[in-house]
Amino acid sequence: YAGSHEALNVTGIYRTQWVGLEGSPNTANIYAHTPIGKALGVGFSFVNDKIGPISYSSPNLSLSYAIKIKKSLKLAFGASAKLNHYQGDLTILQATDGGDSFLATAPQSTNELNFGFGTYLYSDKYYFGFSVPDLLTDKIDNLYPGSTNEILQKHFYFIAGTIFDIADGLKLKPSVSYKFTKNAPSSLDLSAQFLLK
């Protein structure tokens, strides 16, 4: 997807949930991508996620190469590398049973390098995509010893969309996104946008 807009694109998102509750989740995300020449694209993103005593941050660098199939149809292949930084200060938690050695001895942070891959077929009228942002499974049991649940699983994403001309200066853009991962329910999102002028 990096470079597919054929111009520099910068986006920032901030999301907070359960406002007013101590340790409530919040996420900050900034990403940018731009083409380099006719076939290459480069992108950068940074995500910071925090919930309770645990925080996660990830700088990510992406590169893409697009092949022109027809005049307005391109097929792009992308790869990414990122550093997943996990940090948890479990000592601030109050245990139901006092003297819990797990909370006192858990390490503060860990870093995991990961890689991603994706492909993106797009034109002025439609697009299809598939990606696996984390090809490796992050095992962060060194941060939470003995825990078998603290593992980042591979997620598989499929996207598709198209654009319909409804009237002069008005277009409809429906899209679909499907996410699948092991040991969790799959997710299907349907959406539509109206594009004015």
Short mmCIF file of C-alpha atoms in Angstrom, two decimals:
data_model
loop_
_atom_site.label_atom_id
_atom_site.label_comp_id
_atom_site.label_asym_id
_atom_site.label_seq_id
_atom_site.Cartn_x
_atom_site.Cartn_y
_atom_site.Cartn_z
CA TYR A 1 0.00 0.00 0.00
CA ALA A 2 2.96 2.30 0.60
CA GLY A 3 3.24 4.78 -2.26
CA SER A 4 -0.10 3.83 -3.85
CA HIS A 5 -1.56 7.35 -3.45
CA GLU A 6 1.20 8.71 -5.73
CA ALA A 7 1.72 11.57 -3.26
CA LEU A 8 2.96 12.03 0.30
CA ASN A 9 0.24 10.94 2.72
CA VAL A 10 0.46 11.54 6.50
CA THR A 11 -2.18 10.44 9.01
CA GLY A 12 -2.45 10.57 12.79
CA ILE A 13 -4.99 8.82 15.02
CA TYR A 14 -5.57 8.99 18.76
CA ARG A 15 -8.12 6.80 20.52
CA THR A 16 -9.03 6.55 24.19
CA GLN A 17 -11.59 4.27 25.83
CA TRP A 18 -13.32 4.11 29.21
CA VAL A 19 -12.42 7.73 29.91
CA GLY A 20 -12.05 8.49 33.61
CA LEU A 21 -11.14 4.96 34.67
CA GLU A 22 -7.62 4.42 35.94
CA GLY A 23 -5.52 2.40 33.49
CA SER A 24 -8.02 2.80 30.65
CA PRO A 25 -6.80 1.84 27.14
CA ASN A 26 -5.44 4.48 24.78
CA THR A 27 -3.76 4.24 21.40
CA ALA A 28 -1.72 6.74 19.39
CA ASN A 29 -0.76 6.03 15.79
CA ILE A 30 1.00 8.07 13.14
CA TYR A 31 1.90 6.86 9.69
CA ALA A 32 3.18 8.27 6.42
CA HIS A 33 3.90 6.87 2.98
CA THR A 34 5.08 8.22 -0.35
CA PRO A 35 6.17 6.96 -3.77
CA ILE A 36 9.82 6.97 -4.78
CA GLY A 37 10.08 7.06 -8.56
CA LYS A 38 7.58 5.11 -10.67
CA ALA A 39 7.63 1.70 -8.98
CA LEU A 40 8.91 2.02 -5.41
CA GLY A 41 7.08 3.20 -2.33
CA VAL A 42 8.21 3.72 1.25
CA GLY A 43 6.18 4.01 4.44
CA PHE A 44 6.74 4.55 8.15
CA SER A 45 4.39 4.08 11.07
CA PHE A 46 4.59 4.31 14.84
CA VAL A 47 2.03 2.81 17.20
CA ASN A 48 1.83 3.29 20.96
CA ASP A 49 -0.75 1.22 22.84
CA LYS A 50 -1.28 1.33 26.59
CA ILE A 51 -3.68 -0.49 28.91
CA GLY A 52 -3.20 -0.58 32.64
CA PRO A 53 0.39 -1.42 33.57
CA ILE A 54 1.26 -2.73 30.09
CA SER A 55 2.37 -0.64 27.12
CA TYR A 56 3.35 -1.60 23.59
CA SER A 57 5.11 0.54 20.99
CA SER A 58 6.19 -0.33 17.49
CA PRO A 59 8.11 1.62 14.84
CA ASN A 60 7.57 0.05 11.41
CA LEU A 61 9.33 0.62 8.07
CA SER A 62 7.64 -0.57 4.85
CA LEU A 63 8.83 -0.86 1.25
CA SER A 64 6.73 -1.67 -1.79
CA TYR A 65 7.29 -2.40 -5.47
CA ALA A 66 4.44 -1.96 -7.97
CA ILE A 67 4.12 -3.58 -11.39
CA LYS A 68 1.87 -1.93 -13.97
CA ILE A 69 -0.43 -4.59 -15.43
CA LYS A 70 -2.62 -2.26 -17.51
CA LYS A 71 -2.83 1.49 -17.95
CA SER A 72 -4.57 2.08 -14.63
CA LEU A 73 -4.08 -1.31 -12.93
CA LYS A 74 -1.10 -2.06 -10.68
CA LEU A 75 0.01 -5.01 -8.59
CA ALA A 76 2.20 -4.13 -5.62
CA PHE A 77 4.24 -6.32 -3.32
CA GLY A 78 5.29 -5.02 0.07
CA ALA A 79 7.51 -6.01 2.97
CA SER A 80 7.96 -4.46 6.37
CA ALA A 81 10.24 -4.68 9.38
CA LYS A 82 9.31 -3.51 12.85
CA LEU A 83 10.48 -3.57 16.40
CA ASN A 84 7.84 -4.53 18.96
CA HIS A 85 8.66 -3.07 22.37
CA TYR A 86 6.64 -4.43 25.28
CA GLN A 87 6.83 -2.86 28.71
CA GLY A 88 4.99 -3.91 31.82
CA ASP A 89 5.29 -2.64 35.37
CA LEU A 90 3.34 -5.30 37.23
CA THR A 91 4.63 -4.04 40.58
CA ILE A 92 1.99 -1.28 40.54
CA LEU A 93 -0.80 -3.90 40.65
CA GLN A 94 -2.40 -4.85 43.93
CA ALA A 95 -2.66 -8.63 44.22
CA THR A 96 -5.74 -10.25 45.76
CA ASP A 97 -3.38 -12.59 47.58
CA GLY A 98 -0.47 -10.74 49.17
CA GLY A 99 3.13 -11.72 48.48
CA ASP A 100 2.62 -12.80 44.85
CA SER A 101 6.21 -13.40 43.67
CA PHE A 102 5.15 -13.31 40.01
CA LEU A 103 4.29 -9.61 40.26
CA ALA A 104 7.51 -8.79 42.07
CA THR A 105 9.92 -10.65 39.77
CA ALA A 106 8.46 -10.05 36.26
CA PRO A 107 10.94 -8.19 34.01
CA GLN A 108 10.08 -4.65 32.97
CA SER A 109 10.45 -4.82 29.19
CA THR A 110 11.38 -6.83 26.12
CA ASN A 111 11.96 -6.19 22.40
CA GLU A 112 10.98 -8.42 19.49
CA LEU A 113 11.88 -7.92 15.83
CA ASN A 114 9.18 -8.90 13.34
CA PHE A 115 8.53 -8.81 9.61
CA GLY A 116 5.43 -8.47 7.46
CA PHE A 117 4.32 -9.11 3.90
CA GLY A 118 1.45 -8.01 1.72
CA THR A 119 0.19 -7.71 -1.83
CA TYR A 120 -2.15 -5.07 -3.24
CA LEU A 121 -3.95 -5.00 -6.60
CA TYR A 122 -5.46 -1.60 -7.33
CA SER A 123 -6.81 0.74 -9.98
CA ASP A 124 -8.87 3.94 -10.03
CA LYS A 125 -12.06 1.88 -9.61
CA TYR A 126 -11.31 -1.07 -7.32
CA TYR A 127 -8.73 -2.74 -5.08
CA PHE A 128 -7.93 -6.09 -3.45
CA GLY A 129 -5.34 -6.78 -0.79
CA PHE A 130 -3.88 -9.47 1.44
CA SER A 131 -1.38 -9.01 4.25
CA VAL A 132 0.30 -10.68 7.20
CA PRO A 133 1.78 -7.85 9.30
CA ASP A 134 3.56 -10.22 11.73
CA LEU A 135 5.13 -13.25 10.06
CA LEU A 136 6.89 -14.30 13.27
CA THR A 137 5.10 -15.21 16.47
CA ASP A 138 6.27 -12.93 19.28
CA LYS A 139 6.81 -14.95 22.41
CA ILE A 140 6.99 -12.53 25.28
CA ASP A 141 7.14 -15.17 28.02
CA ASN A 142 10.45 -13.62 29.07
CA LEU A 143 8.36 -10.62 30.13
CA TYR A 144 5.70 -12.75 31.85
CA PRO A 145 7.42 -16.01 32.84
CA GLY A 146 5.26 -19.12 32.75
CA SER A 147 2.39 -17.40 30.91
CA THR A 148 1.30 -19.27 27.76
CA ASN A 149 -1.21 -16.62 26.68
CA GLU A 150 1.17 -13.69 26.17
CA ILE A 151 1.93 -14.51 22.54
CA LEU A 152 1.31 -12.31 19.52
CA GLN A 153 -0.28 -14.58 16.90
CA LYS A 154 -0.17 -14.13 13.14
CA HIS A 155 -3.12 -12.16 11.76
CA PHE A 156 -4.25 -12.53 8.14
CA TYR A 157 -6.03 -9.60 6.51
CA PHE A 158 -8.09 -9.50 3.30
CA ILE A 159 -9.47 -6.22 1.93
CA ALA A 160 -11.49 -5.25 -1.12
CA GLY A 161 -13.37 -2.20 -2.33
CA THR A 162 -14.74 -0.41 -5.36
CA ILE A 163 -16.03 3.01 -6.39
CA PHE A 164 -19.37 3.76 -8.09
CA ASP A 165 -20.16 7.05 -9.85
CA ILE A 166 -23.61 8.03 -8.60
CA ALA A 167 -23.90 11.56 -9.94
CA ASP A 168 -21.69 14.45 -10.99
CA GLY A 169 -19.29 15.06 -8.09
CA LEU A 170 -20.73 12.19 -6.00
CA LYS A 171 -19.24 8.70 -5.65
CA LEU A 172 -19.97 5.71 -3.42
CA LYS A 173 -17.07 3.62 -2.11
CA PRO A 174 -18.13 0.35 -0.42
CA SER A 175 -15.41 -1.83 1.11
CA VAL A 176 -14.93 -5.05 3.03
CA SER A 177 -12.22 -6.17 5.44
CA TYR A 178 -11.79 -9.70 6.80
CA LYS A 179 -9.36 -10.65 9.59
CA PHE A 180 -8.46 -14.16 10.67
CA THR A 181 -6.17 -15.39 13.44
CA LYS A 182 -5.65 -18.64 15.31
CA ASN A 183 -7.66 -19.28 18.49
CA ALA A 184 -9.91 -16.23 18.07
CA PRO A 185 -13.13 -15.42 16.22
CA SER A 186 -12.67 -14.07 12.71
CA SER A 187 -13.78 -10.51 12.01
CA LEU A 188 -15.68 -9.10 9.03
CA ASP A 189 -16.12 -5.34 8.57
CA LEU A 190 -18.39 -3.82 5.94
CA SER A 191 -18.31 -0.10 5.31
CA ALA A 192 -19.18 2.55 2.75
CA GLN A 193 -18.14 6.14 2.11
CA PHE A 194 -19.62 8.92 0.03
CA LEU A 195 -17.00 10.97 -1.82
CA LEU A 196 -18.05 14.55 -2.58
CA LYS A 197 -16.25 16.57 -5.29
#
